[in-house]
């Protein structure tokens, strides 16, 4: 509902796709593809390789981790706060509250470690689209949306409940083994992709409602916030 409301009223579009499954890197090539394959990948040529990976995991009784790319287009500048409700912090908090999510990168993420301030700064100028020469920060500067696309990557761990016997300890701290029966998920794909788009939609809708209550953002004509 939040995703639909954001797009219909403010033209904010939120989308996500798989960019790595079990160590298989995937490119963002075709945004029409994620809704037309079971892996939500925008690299449709790799679908046979992904299917082979799933078959191998199924035979081994194992599971694989994944990485998801999330993008929000059309987000207006000014959402968020510089300290207590930073937009990047709200998004990371929401994502880290999801089962199996172990890492969140915003913009260039850990790639900034090898960068320089002279290269990483998103310079401003009227000659640039959306007013910026680059988007290393992922559309959020100082905790506040810049008006650029918000870009995130999310790392999801392999599912722990696999169809293999695993070592543990019992209630007496003695060595034991456990074998979990029933159905086993090979990866968090495909469910994690729509879950992440939904969570992004909820966080952005919440930020917009907060700004409206503070009378910071003008209400577009014909939009009834409440």
JSON list of C-alpha atoms in Angstrom, two decimals:
[
{"chain": "A", "resi": 1, "resn": "UNK", "atom": "CA", "xyz": [0.00, 0.00, 0.00]},
{"chain": "A", "resi": 2, "resn": "UNK", "atom": "CA", "xyz": [2.79, 2.44, 0.90]},
{"chain": "A", "resi": 3, "resn": "UNK", "atom": "CA", "xyz": [4.66, 1.64, -2.33]},
{"chain": "A", "resi": 4, "resn": "UNK", "atom": "CA", "xyz": [1.53, 2.25, -4.40]},
{"chain": "A", "resi": 5, "resn": "UNK", "atom": "CA", "xyz": [0.70, 5.48, -2.57]},
{"chain": "A", "resi": 6, "resn": "UNK", "atom": "CA", "xyz": [4.23, 6.86, -3.02]},
{"chain": "A", "resi": 7, "resn": "UNK", "atom": "CA", "xyz": [4.20, 6.19, -6.76]},
{"chain": "A", "resi": 8, "resn": "UNK", "atom": "CA", "xyz": [0.67, 7.37, -7.48]},
{"chain": "A", "resi": 9, "resn": "UNK", "atom": "CA", "xyz": [0.84, 10.57, -5.43]},
{"chain": "A", "resi": 10, "resn": "UNK", "atom": "CA", "xyz": [4.49, 11.63, -5.52]},
{"chain": "A", "resi": 11, "resn": "UNK", "atom": "CA", "xyz": [5.92, 9.60, -8.42]},
{"chain": "A", "resi": 12, "resn": "UNK", "atom": "CA", "xyz": [8.41, 7.88, -6.09]},
{"chain": "A", "resi": 13, "resn": "UNK", "atom": "CA", "xyz": [9.37, 4.54, -7.63]},
{"chain": "A", "resi": 14, "resn": "UNK", "atom": "CA", "xyz": [10.97, 1.81, -5.53]},
{"chain": "A", "resi": 15, "resn": "UNK", "atom": "CA", "xyz": [12.51, -1.27, -7.07]},
{"chain": "A", "resi": 16, "resn": "UNK", "atom": "CA", "xyz": [14.96, -4.01, -6.14]},
{"chain": "A", "resi": 17, "resn": "UNK", "atom": "CA", "xyz": [16.78, -6.91, -7.71]},
{"chain": "A", "resi": 18, "resn": "UNK", "atom": "CA", "xyz": [19.18, -9.72, -6.89]},
{"chain": "A", "resi": 19, "resn": "UNK", "atom": "CA", "xyz": [22.84, -8.85, -7.62]},
{"chain": "A", "resi": 20, "resn": "UNK", "atom": "CA", "xyz": [24.62, -11.85, -6.08]},
{"chain": "A", "resi": 21, "resn": "UNK", "atom": "CA", "xyz": [23.57, -15.36, -5.17]},
{"chain": "A", "resi": 22, "resn": "UNK", "atom": "CA", "xyz": [26.03, -17.73, -3.56]},
{"chain": "A", "resi": 23, "resn": "UNK", "atom": "CA", "xyz": [28.99, -15.86, -5.02]},
{"chain": "A", "resi": 24, "resn": "UNK", "atom": "CA", "xyz": [27.53, -15.52, -8.53]},
{"chain": "A", "resi": 25, "resn": "UNK", "atom": "CA", "xyz": [27.73, -11.80, -9.40]},
{"chain": "A", "resi": 26, "resn": "UNK", "atom": "CA", "xyz": [24.82, -10.33, -11.35]},
{"chain": "A", "resi": 27, "resn": "UNK", "atom": "CA", "xyz": [24.51, -7.05, -13.22]},
{"chain": "A", "resi": 28, "resn": "UNK", "atom": "CA", "xyz": [21.60, -4.62, -13.29]},
{"chain": "A", "resi": 29, "resn": "UNK", "atom": "CA", "xyz": [20.86, -4.80, -17.02]},
{"chain": "A", "resi": 30, "resn": "UNK", "atom": "CA", "xyz": [17.11, -4.93, -17.57]},
{"chain": "A", "resi": 31, "resn": "UNK", "atom": "CA", "xyz": [14.58, -3.63, -15.04]},
{"chain": "A", "resi": 32, "resn": "UNK", "atom": "CA", "xyz": [11.73, -5.38, -16.86]},
{"chain": "A", "resi": 33, "resn": "UNK", "atom": "CA", "xyz": [13.31, -8.75, -15.98]},
{"chain": "A", "resi": 34, "resn": "UNK", "atom": "CA", "xyz": [13.03, -9.02, -12.14]},
{"chain": "A", "resi": 35, "resn": "UNK", "atom": "CA", "xyz": [9.26, -9.52, -12.18]},
{"chain": "A", "resi": 36, "resn": "UNK", "atom": "CA", "xyz": [9.55, -12.18, -14.88]},
{"chain": "A", "resi": 37, "resn": "UNK", "atom": "CA", "xyz": [11.94, -14.67, -13.27]},
{"chain": "A", "resi": 38, "resn": "UNK", "atom": "CA", "xyz": [11.90, -16.49, -9.91]},
{"chain": "A", "resi": 39, "resn": "UNK", "atom": "CA", "xyz": [15.19, -14.94, -8.77]},
{"chain": "A", "resi": 40, "resn": "UNK", "atom": "CA", "xyz": [14.19, -11.28, -9.20]},
{"chain": "A", "resi": 41, "resn": "UNK", "atom": "CA", "xyz": [17.38, -10.72, -11.18]},
{"chain": "A", "resi": 42, "resn": "UNK", "atom": "CA", "xyz": [17.85, -7.90, -13.71]},
{"chain": "A", "resi": 43, "resn": "UNK", "atom": "CA", "xyz": [20.47, -10.06, -15.44]},
{"chain": "A", "resi": 44, "resn": "UNK", "atom": "CA", "xyz": [18.17, -12.59, -17.17]},
{"chain": "A", "resi": 45, "resn": "UNK", "atom": "CA", "xyz": [20.99, -14.29, -19.08]},
{"chain": "A", "resi": 46, "resn": "UNK", "atom": "CA", "xyz": [22.28, -15.64, -15.76]},
{"chain": "A", "resi": 47, "resn": "UNK", "atom": "CA", "xyz": [19.02, -17.39, -14.81]},
{"chain": "A", "resi": 48, "resn": "UNK", "atom": "CA", "xyz": [20.21, -20.84, -16.03]},
{"chain": "A", "resi": 49, "resn": "UNK", "atom": "CA", "xyz": [23.37, -20.48, -13.91]},
{"chain": "A", "resi": 50, "resn": "UNK", "atom": "CA", "xyz": [21.26, -19.54, -10.90]},
{"chain": "A", "resi": 51, "resn": "UNK", "atom": "CA", "xyz": [18.99, -22.54, -11.45]},
{"chain": "A", "resi": 52, "resn": "UNK", "atom": "CA", "xyz": [22.04, -24.79, -11.60]},
{"chain": "A", "resi": 53, "resn": "UNK", "atom": "CA", "xyz": [23.25, -23.28, -8.31]},
{"chain": "A", "resi": 54, "resn": "UNK", "atom": "CA", "xyz": [19.89, -24.06, -6.71]},
{"chain": "A", "resi": 55, "resn": "UNK", "atom": "CA", "xyz": [20.00, -27.64, -7.97]},
{"chain": "A", "resi": 56, "resn": "UNK", "atom": "CA", "xyz": [23.49, -28.09, -6.52]},
{"chain": "A", "resi": 57, "resn": "UNK", "atom": "CA", "xyz": [22.39, -26.68, -3.14]},
{"chain": "A", "resi": 58, "resn": "UNK", "atom": "CA", "xyz": [19.34, -28.94, -3.13]},
{"chain": "A", "resi": 59, "resn": "UNK", "atom": "CA", "xyz": [21.43, -32.04, -3.74]},
{"chain": "A", "resi": 60, "resn": "UNK", "atom": "CA", "xyz": [23.92, -31.02, -1.06]},
{"chain": "A", "resi": 61, "resn": "UNK", "atom": "CA", "xyz": [21.23, -30.10, 1.47]},
{"chain": "A", "resi": 62, "resn": "UNK", "atom": "CA", "xyz": [22.87, -26.69, 1.82]},
{"chain": "A", "resi": 63, "resn": "UNK", "atom": "CA", "xyz": [21.93, -23.01, 1.45]},
{"chain": "A", "resi": 64, "resn": "UNK", "atom": "CA", "xyz": [23.44, -19.82, 0.00]},
{"chain": "A", "resi": 65, "resn": "UNK", "atom": "CA", "xyz": [23.61, -16.15, 0.87]},
{"chain": "A", "resi": 66, "resn": "UNK", "atom": "CA", "xyz": [22.54, -13.31, -1.39]},
{"chain": "A", "resi": 67, "resn": "UNK", "atom": "CA", "xyz": [22.92, -9.58, -2.04]},
{"chain": "A", "resi": 68, "resn": "UNK", "atom": "CA", "xyz": [20.05, -7.32, -3.06]},
{"chain": "A", "resi": 69, "resn": "UNK", "atom": "CA", "xyz": [20.18, -3.92, -4.78]},
{"chain": "A", "resi": 70, "resn": "UNK", "atom": "CA", "xyz": [17.45, -1.48, -3.74]},
{"chain": "A", "resi": 71, "resn": "UNK", "atom": "CA", "xyz": [16.73, 1.82, -5.48]},
{"chain": "A", "resi": 72, "resn": "UNK", "atom": "CA", "xyz": [14.21, 4.60, -4.78]},
{"chain": "A", "resi": 73, "resn": "UNK", "atom": "CA", "xyz": [13.73, 7.16, -7.56]},
{"chain": "A", "resi": 74, "resn": "UNK", "atom": "CA", "xyz": [12.00, 10.51, -7.28]},
{"chain": "A", "resi": 75, "resn": "UNK", "atom": "CA", "xyz": [12.52, 10.97, -3.54]},
{"chain": "A", "resi": 76, "resn": "UNK", "atom": "CA", "xyz": [12.28, 14.71, -2.80]},
{"chain": "A", "resi": 77, "resn": "UNK", "atom": "CA", "xyz": [15.13, 16.49, -1.00]},
{"chain": "A", "resi": 78, "resn": "UNK", "atom": "CA", "xyz": [14.72, 17.24, 2.69]},
{"chain": "A", "resi": 79, "resn": "UNK", "atom": "CA", "xyz": [13.53, 13.93, 4.14]},
{"chain": "A", "resi": 80, "resn": "UNK", "atom": "CA", "xyz": [15.16, 12.91, 7.39]},
{"chain": "A", "resi": 81, "resn": "UNK", "atom": "CA", "xyz": [17.05, 14.70, 10.14]},
{"chain": "A", "resi": 82, "resn": "UNK", "atom": "CA", "xyz": [20.74, 15.27, 10.81]},
{"chain": "A", "resi": 83, "resn": "UNK", "atom": "CA", "xyz": [20.86, 13.37, 14.11]},
{"chain": "A", "resi": 84, "resn": "UNK", "atom": "CA", "xyz": [17.92, 11.55, 15.68]},
{"chain": "A", "resi": 85, "resn": "UNK", "atom": "CA", "xyz": [15.99, 10.37, 12.63]},
{"chain": "A", "resi": 86, "resn": "UNK", "atom": "CA", "xyz": [18.63, 10.24, 9.94]},
{"chain": "A", "resi": 87, "resn": "UNK", "atom": "CA", "xyz": [17.07, 8.77, 6.82]},
{"chain": "A", "resi": 88, "resn": "UNK", "atom": "CA", "xyz": [20.02, 6.44, 6.21]},
{"chain": "A", "resi": 89, "resn": "UNK", "atom": "CA", "xyz": [19.88, 5.28, 9.84]},
{"chain": "A", "resi": 90, "resn": "UNK", "atom": "CA", "xyz": [16.12, 4.64, 9.60]},
{"chain": "A", "resi": 91, "resn": "UNK", "atom": "CA", "xyz": [16.57, 2.56, 6.45]},
{"chain": "A", "resi": 92, "resn": "UNK", "atom": "CA", "xyz": [19.48, 0.58, 7.92]},
{"chain": "A", "resi": 93, "resn": "UNK", "atom": "CA", "xyz": [17.55, 0.02, 11.17]},
{"chain": "A", "resi": 94, "resn": "UNK", "atom": "CA", "xyz": [14.52, -1.24, 9.27]},
{"chain": "A", "resi": 95, "resn": "UNK", "atom": "CA", "xyz": [16.56, -3.58, 7.08]},
{"chain": "A", "resi": 96, "resn": "UNK", "atom": "CA", "xyz": [18.59, -4.97, 9.96]},
{"chain": "A", "resi": 97, "resn": "UNK", "atom": "CA", "xyz": [15.32, -5.85, 11.66]},
{"chain": "A", "resi": 98, "resn": "UNK", "atom": "CA", "xyz": [14.57, -8.36, 8.90]},
{"chain": "A", "resi": 99, "resn": "UNK", "atom": "CA", "xyz": [15.44, -12.01, 9.41]},
{"chain": "A", "resi": 100, "resn": "UNK", "atom": "CA", "xyz": [18.79, -13.07, 7.88]},
{"chain": "A", "resi": 101, "resn": "UNK", "atom": "CA", "xyz": [19.90, -9.54, 6.93]},
{"chain": "A", "resi": 102, "resn": "UNK", "atom": "CA", "xyz": [23.49, -9.08, 8.12]},
{"chain": "A", "resi": 103, "resn": "UNK", "atom": "CA", "xyz": [24.69, -5.98, 6.31]},
{"chain": "A", "resi": 104, "resn": "UNK", "atom": "CA", "xyz": [23.46, -2.76, 4.71]},
{"chain": "A", "resi": 105, "resn": "UNK", "atom": "CA", "xyz": [25.44, -0.46, 2.41]},
{"chain": "A", "resi": 106, "resn": "UNK", "atom": "CA", "xyz": [24.22, 2.97, 1.33]},
{"chain": "A", "resi": 107, "resn": "UNK", "atom": "CA", "xyz": [25.67, 4.50, -1.81]},
{"chain": "A", "resi": 108, "resn": "UNK", "atom": "CA", "xyz": [29.22, 3.32, -2.35]},
{"chain": "A", "resi": 109, "resn": "UNK", "atom": "CA", "xyz": [29.19, 1.58, 1.03]},
{"chain": "A", "resi": 110, "resn": "UNK", "atom": "CA", "xyz": [32.50, -0.06, 1.90]},
{"chain": "A", "resi": 111, "resn": "UNK", "atom": "CA", "xyz": [34.01, 1.08, -1.40]},
{"chain": "A", "resi": 112, "resn": "UNK", "atom": "CA", "xyz": [34.58, 4.47, 0.24]},
{"chain": "A", "resi": 113, "resn": "UNK", "atom": "CA", "xyz": [37.39, 2.87, 2.28]},
{"chain": "A", "resi": 114, "resn": "UNK", "atom": "CA", "xyz": [39.69, 2.98, -0.74]},
{"chain": "A", "resi": 115, "resn": "UNK", "atom": "CA", "xyz": [38.51, 6.36, -1.99]},
{"chain": "A", "resi": 116, "resn": "UNK", "atom": "CA", "xyz": [39.59, 9.95, -1.27]},
{"chain": "A", "resi": 117, "resn": "UNK", "atom": "CA", "xyz": [37.64, 12.97, -0.14]},
{"chain": "A", "resi": 118, "resn": "UNK", "atom": "CA", "xyz": [38.44, 14.67, -3.41]},
{"chain": "A", "resi": 119, "resn": "UNK", "atom": "CA", "xyz": [36.82, 11.80, -5.29]},
{"chain": "A", "resi": 120, "resn": "UNK", "atom": "CA", "xyz": [34.02, 10.75, -2.96]},
{"chain": "A", "resi": 121, "resn": "UNK", "atom": "CA", "xyz": [32.41, 14.16, -2.46]},
{"chain": "A", "resi": 122, "resn": "UNK", "atom": "CA", "xyz": [29.20, 14.62, -4.45]},
{"chain": "A", "resi": 123, "resn": "UNK", "atom": "CA", "xyz": [29.89, 18.04, -5.93]},
{"chain": "A", "resi": 124, "resn": "UNK", "atom": "CA", "xyz": [26.97, 20.35, -6.61]},
{"chain": "A", "resi": 125, "resn": "UNK", "atom": "CA", "xyz": [26.30, 22.48, -9.68]},
{"chain": "A", "resi": 126, "resn": "UNK", "atom": "CA", "xyz": [23.41, 23.71, -11.77]},
{"chain": "A", "resi": 127, "resn": "UNK", "atom": "CA", "xyz": [24.86, 21.97, -14.83]},
{"chain": "A", "resi": 128, "resn": "UNK", "atom": "CA", "xyz": [24.36, 18.51, -13.28]},
{"chain": "A", "resi": 129, "resn": "UNK", "atom": "CA", "xyz": [21.25, 16.34, -13.23]},
{"chain": "A", "resi": 130, "resn": "UNK", "atom": "CA", "xyz": [19.53, 16.75, -9.86]},
{"chain": "A", "resi": 131, "resn": "UNK", "atom": "CA", "xyz": [22.23, 19.30, -9.04]},
{"chain": "A", "resi": 132, "resn": "UNK", "atom": "CA", "xyz": [25.03, 16.80, -8.30]},
{"chain": "A", "resi": 133, "resn": "UNK", "atom": "CA", "xyz": [28.00, 15.55, -10.31]},
{"chain": "A", "resi": 134, "resn": "UNK", "atom": "CA", "xyz": [27.86, 12.09, -8.70]},
{"chain": "A", "resi": 135, "resn": "UNK", "atom": "CA", "xyz": [25.94, 10.00, -6.18]},
{"chain": "A", "resi": 136, "resn": "UNK", "atom": "CA", "xyz": [28.55, 8.27, -4.04]},
{"chain": "A", "resi": 137, "resn": "UNK", "atom": "CA", "xyz": [26.45, 9.00, -0.94]},
{"chain": "A", "resi": 138, "resn": "UNK", "atom": "CA", "xyz": [23.46, 7.08, -2.31]},
{"chain": "A", "resi": 139, "resn": "UNK", "atom": "CA", "xyz": [21.02, 9.97, -2.28]},
{"chain": "A", "resi": 140, "resn": "UNK", "atom": "CA", "xyz": [21.41, 10.80, 1.42]},
{"chain": "A", "resi": 141, "resn": "UNK", "atom": "CA", "xyz": [23.72, 13.53, 2.74]},
{"chain": "A", "resi": 142, "resn": "UNK", "atom": "CA", "xyz": [24.00, 14.32, 6.44]},
{"chain": "A", "resi": 143, "resn": "UNK", "atom": "CA", "xyz": [21.06, 12.05, 7.14]},
{"chain": "A", "resi": 144, "resn": "UNK", "atom": "CA", "xyz": [18.79, 13.98, 4.76]},
{"chain": "A", "resi": 145, "resn": "UNK", "atom": "CA", "xyz": [17.66, 13.02, 1.25]},
{"chain": "A", "resi": 146, "resn": "UNK", "atom": "CA", "xyz": [19.42, 15.02, -1.46]},
{"chain": "A", "resi": 147, "resn": "UNK", "atom": "CA", "xyz": [16.84, 14.55, -4.23]},
{"chain": "A", "resi": 148, "resn": "UNK", "atom": "CA", "xyz": [19.01, 11.98, -5.98]},
{"chain": "A", "resi": 149, "resn": "UNK", "atom": "CA", "xyz": [18.17, 8.29, -6.28]},
{"chain": "A", "resi": 150, "resn": "UNK", "atom": "CA", "xyz": [18.49, 6.50, -2.95]},
{"chain": "A", "resi": 151, "resn": "UNK", "atom": "CA", "xyz": [20.71, 3.47, -3.51]},
{"chain": "A", "resi": 152, "resn": "UNK", "atom": "CA", "xyz": [21.23, 0.59, -1.09]},
{"chain": "A", "resi": 153, "resn": "UNK", "atom": "CA", "xyz": [22.70, -2.90, -1.07]},
{"chain": "A", "resi": 154, "resn": "UNK", "atom": "CA", "xyz": [21.69, -5.52, 1.44]},
{"chain": "A", "resi": 155, "resn": "UNK", "atom": "CA", "xyz": [23.60, -8.67, 2.41]},
{"chain": "A", "resi": 156, "resn": "UNK", "atom": "CA", "xyz": [21.56, -11.71, 3.44]},
{"chain": "A", "resi": 157, "resn": "UNK", "atom": "CA", "xyz": [23.10, -14.72, 5.18]},
{"chain": "A", "resi": 158, "resn": "UNK", "atom": "CA", "xyz": [22.60, -18.35, 4.12]},
{"chain": "A", "resi": 159, "resn": "UNK", "atom": "CA", "xyz": [19.64, -19.96, 5.85]},
{"chain": "A", "resi": 160, "resn": "UNK", "atom": "CA", "xyz": [20.92, -21.83, 8.93]},
{"chain": "A", "resi": 161, "resn": "UNK", "atom": "CA", "xyz": [18.32, -24.62, 8.97]},
{"chain": "A", "resi": 162, "resn": "UNK", "atom": "CA", "xyz": [19.78, -26.87, 6.28]},
{"chain": "A", "resi": 163, "resn": "UNK", "atom": "CA", "xyz": [19.21, -30.54, 5.47]},
{"chain": "A", "resi": 164, "resn": "UNK", "atom": "CA", "xyz": [22.56, -31.59, 6.89]},
{"chain": "A", "resi": 165, "resn": "UNK", "atom": "CA", "xyz": [23.46, -32.94, 10.30]},
{"chain": "A", "resi": 166, "resn": "UNK", "atom": "CA", "xyz": [25.09, -30.15, 12.31]},
{"chain": "A", "resi": 167, "resn": "UNK", "atom": "CA", "xyz": [27.03, -30.13, 15.55]},
{"chain": "A", "resi": 168, "resn": "UNK", "atom": "CA", "xyz": [25.77, -28.32, 18.64]},
{"chain": "A", "resi": 169, "resn": "UNK", "atom": "CA", "xyz": [25.50, -28.85, 22.40]},
{"chain": "A", "resi": 170, "resn": "UNK", "atom": "CA", "xyz": [22.62, -30.08, 24.53]},
{"chain": "A", "resi": 171, "resn": "UNK", "atom": "CA", "xyz": [21.13, -28.57, 27.71]},
{"chain": "A", "resi": 172, "resn": "UNK", "atom": "CA", "xyz": [23.96, -30.13, 29.71]},
{"chain": "A", "resi": 173, "resn": "UNK", "atom": "CA", "xyz": [26.65, -28.47, 27.54]},
{"chain": "A", "resi": 174, "resn": "UNK", "atom": "CA", "xyz": [27.55, -31.83, 26.03]},
{"chain": "A", "resi": 175, "resn": "UNK", "atom": "CA", "xyz": [28.34, -32.37, 22.34]},
{"chain": "A", "resi": 176, "resn": "UNK", "atom": "CA", "xyz": [25.27, -33.23, 20.29]},
{"chain": "A", "resi": 177, "resn": "UNK", "atom": "CA", "xyz": [24.10, -33.26, 16.71]},
{"chain": "A", "resi": 178, "resn": "UNK", "atom": "CA", "xyz": [20.89, -31.99, 15.17]},
{"chain": "A", "resi": 179, "resn": "UNK", "atom": "CA", "xyz": [19.17, -32.77, 11.88]},
{"chain": "A", "resi": 180, "resn": "UNK", "atom": "CA", "xyz": [16.25, -30.53, 10.97]},
{"chain": "A", "resi": 181, "resn": "UNK", "atom": "CA", "xyz": [13.45, -32.22, 9.05]},
{"chain": "A", "resi": 182, "resn": "UNK", "atom": "CA", "xyz": [10.75, -30.78, 6.81]},
{"chain": "A", "resi": 183, "resn": "UNK", "atom": "CA", "xyz": [11.06, -28.21, 4.04]},
{"chain": "A", "resi": 184, "resn": "UNK", "atom": "CA", "xyz": [14.33, -26.31, 3.70]},
{"chain": "A", "resi": 185, "resn": "UNK", "atom": "CA", "xyz": [14.89, -22.92, 2.06]},
{"chain": "A", "resi": 186, "resn": "UNK", "atom": "CA", "xyz": [17.91, -22.84, -0.22]},
{"chain": "A", "resi": 187, "resn": "UNK", "atom": "CA", "xyz": [18.17, -19.04, 0.04]},
{"chain": "A", "resi": 188, "resn": "UNK", "atom": "CA", "xyz": [16.17, -16.02, 1.17]},
{"chain": "A", "resi": 189, "resn": "UNK", "atom": "CA", "xyz": [15.40, -15.46, -2.52]},
{"chain": "A", "resi": 190, "resn": "UNK", "atom": "CA", "xyz": [12.79, -14.74, -3.76]},
{"chain": "A", "resi": 191, "resn": "UNK", "atom": "CA", "xyz": [10.90, -13.51, -0.69]},
{"chain": "A", "resi": 192, "resn": "UNK", "atom": "CA", "xyz": [13.52, -11.04, 0.54]},
{"chain": "A", "resi": 193, "resn": "UNK", "atom": "CA", "xyz": [13.26, -8.84, -2.59]},
{"chain": "A", "resi": 194, "resn": "UNK", "atom": "CA", "xyz": [9.60, -7.76, -2.21]},
{"chain": "A", "resi": 195, "resn": "UNK", "atom": "CA", "xyz": [10.11, -7.55, 1.55]},
{"chain": "A", "resi": 196, "resn": "UNK", "atom": "CA", "xyz": [12.93, -5.03, 1.07]},
{"chain": "A", "resi": 197, "resn": "UNK", "atom": "CA", "xyz": [10.90, -2.92, -1.37]},
{"chain": "A", "resi": 198, "resn": "UNK", "atom": "CA", "xyz": [8.02, -2.93, 1.09]},
{"chain": "A", "resi": 199, "resn": "UNK", "atom": "CA", "xyz": [10.25, -1.92, 4.00]},
{"chain": "A", "resi": 200, "resn": "UNK", "atom": "CA", "xyz": [11.80, 0.90, 1.93]},
{"chain": "A", "resi": 201, "resn": "UNK", "atom": "CA", "xyz": [8.30, 2.11, 1.08]},
{"chain": "A", "resi": 202, "resn": "UNK", "atom": "CA", "xyz": [7.25, 2.13, 4.74]},
{"chain": "A", "resi": 203, "resn": "UNK", "atom": "CA", "xyz": [10.32, 4.07, 5.86]},
{"chain": "A", "resi": 204, "resn": "UNK", "atom": "CA", "xyz": [9.95, 6.69, 3.11]},
{"chain": "A", "resi": 205, "resn": "UNK", "atom": "CA", "xyz": [6.21, 7.06, 3.70]},
{"chain": "A", "resi": 206, "resn": "UNK", "atom": "CA", "xyz": [6.87, 7.53, 7.41]},
{"chain": "A", "resi": 207, "resn": "UNK", "atom": "CA", "xyz": [9.52, 10.18, 6.69]},
{"chain": "A", "resi": 208, "resn": "UNK", "atom": "CA", "xyz": [7.16, 12.04, 4.36]},
{"chain": "A", "resi": 209, "resn": "UNK", "atom": "CA", "xyz": [4.35, 12.03, 6.92]},
{"chain": "A", "resi": 210, "resn": "UNK", "atom": "CA", "xyz": [6.74, 13.33, 9.56]},
{"chain": "A", "resi": 211, "resn": "UNK", "atom": "CA", "xyz": [7.85, 16.17, 7.30]},
{"chain": "A", "resi": 212, "resn": "UNK", "atom": "CA", "xyz": [4.24, 17.06, 6.53]},
{"chain": "A", "resi": 213, "resn": "UNK", "atom": "CA", "xyz": [3.45, 17.27, 10.24]},
{"chain": "A", "resi": 214, "resn": "UNK", "atom": "CA", "xyz": [6.41, 19.62, 10.61]},
{"chain": "A", "resi": 215, "resn": "UNK", "atom": "CA", "xyz": [5.17, 21.66, 7.61]},
{"chain": "A", "resi": 216, "resn": "UNK", "atom": "CA", "xyz": [8.58, 21.35, 5.97]},
{"chain": "A", "resi": 217, "resn": "UNK", "atom": "CA", "xyz": [7.45, 19.94, 2.64]},
{"chain": "A", "resi": 218, "resn": "UNK", "atom": "CA", "xyz": [4.61, 21.49, 0.66]},
{"chain": "A", "resi": 219, "resn": "UNK", "atom": "CA", "xyz": [1.66, 19.21, 0.02]},
{"chain": "A", "resi": 220, "resn": "UNK", "atom": "CA", "xyz": [1.12, 18.64, -3.71]},
{"chain": "A", "resi": 221, "resn": "UNK", "atom": "CA", "xyz": [-2.26, 19.82, -5.03]},
{"chain": "A", "resi": 222, "resn": "UNK", "atom": "CA", "xyz": [-4.88, 17.11, -4.74]},
{"chain": "A", "resi": 223, "resn": "UNK", "atom": "CA", "xyz": [-2.93, 14.98, -2.25]},
{"chain": "A", "resi": 224, "resn": "UNK", "atom": "CA", "xyz": [-4.69, 14.24, 1.04]},
{"chain": "A", "resi": 225, "resn": "UNK", "atom": "CA", "xyz": [-2.01, 13.12, 3.51]},
{"chain": "A", "resi": 226, "resn": "UNK", "atom": "CA", "xyz": [-4.45, 11.84, 6.10]}
]
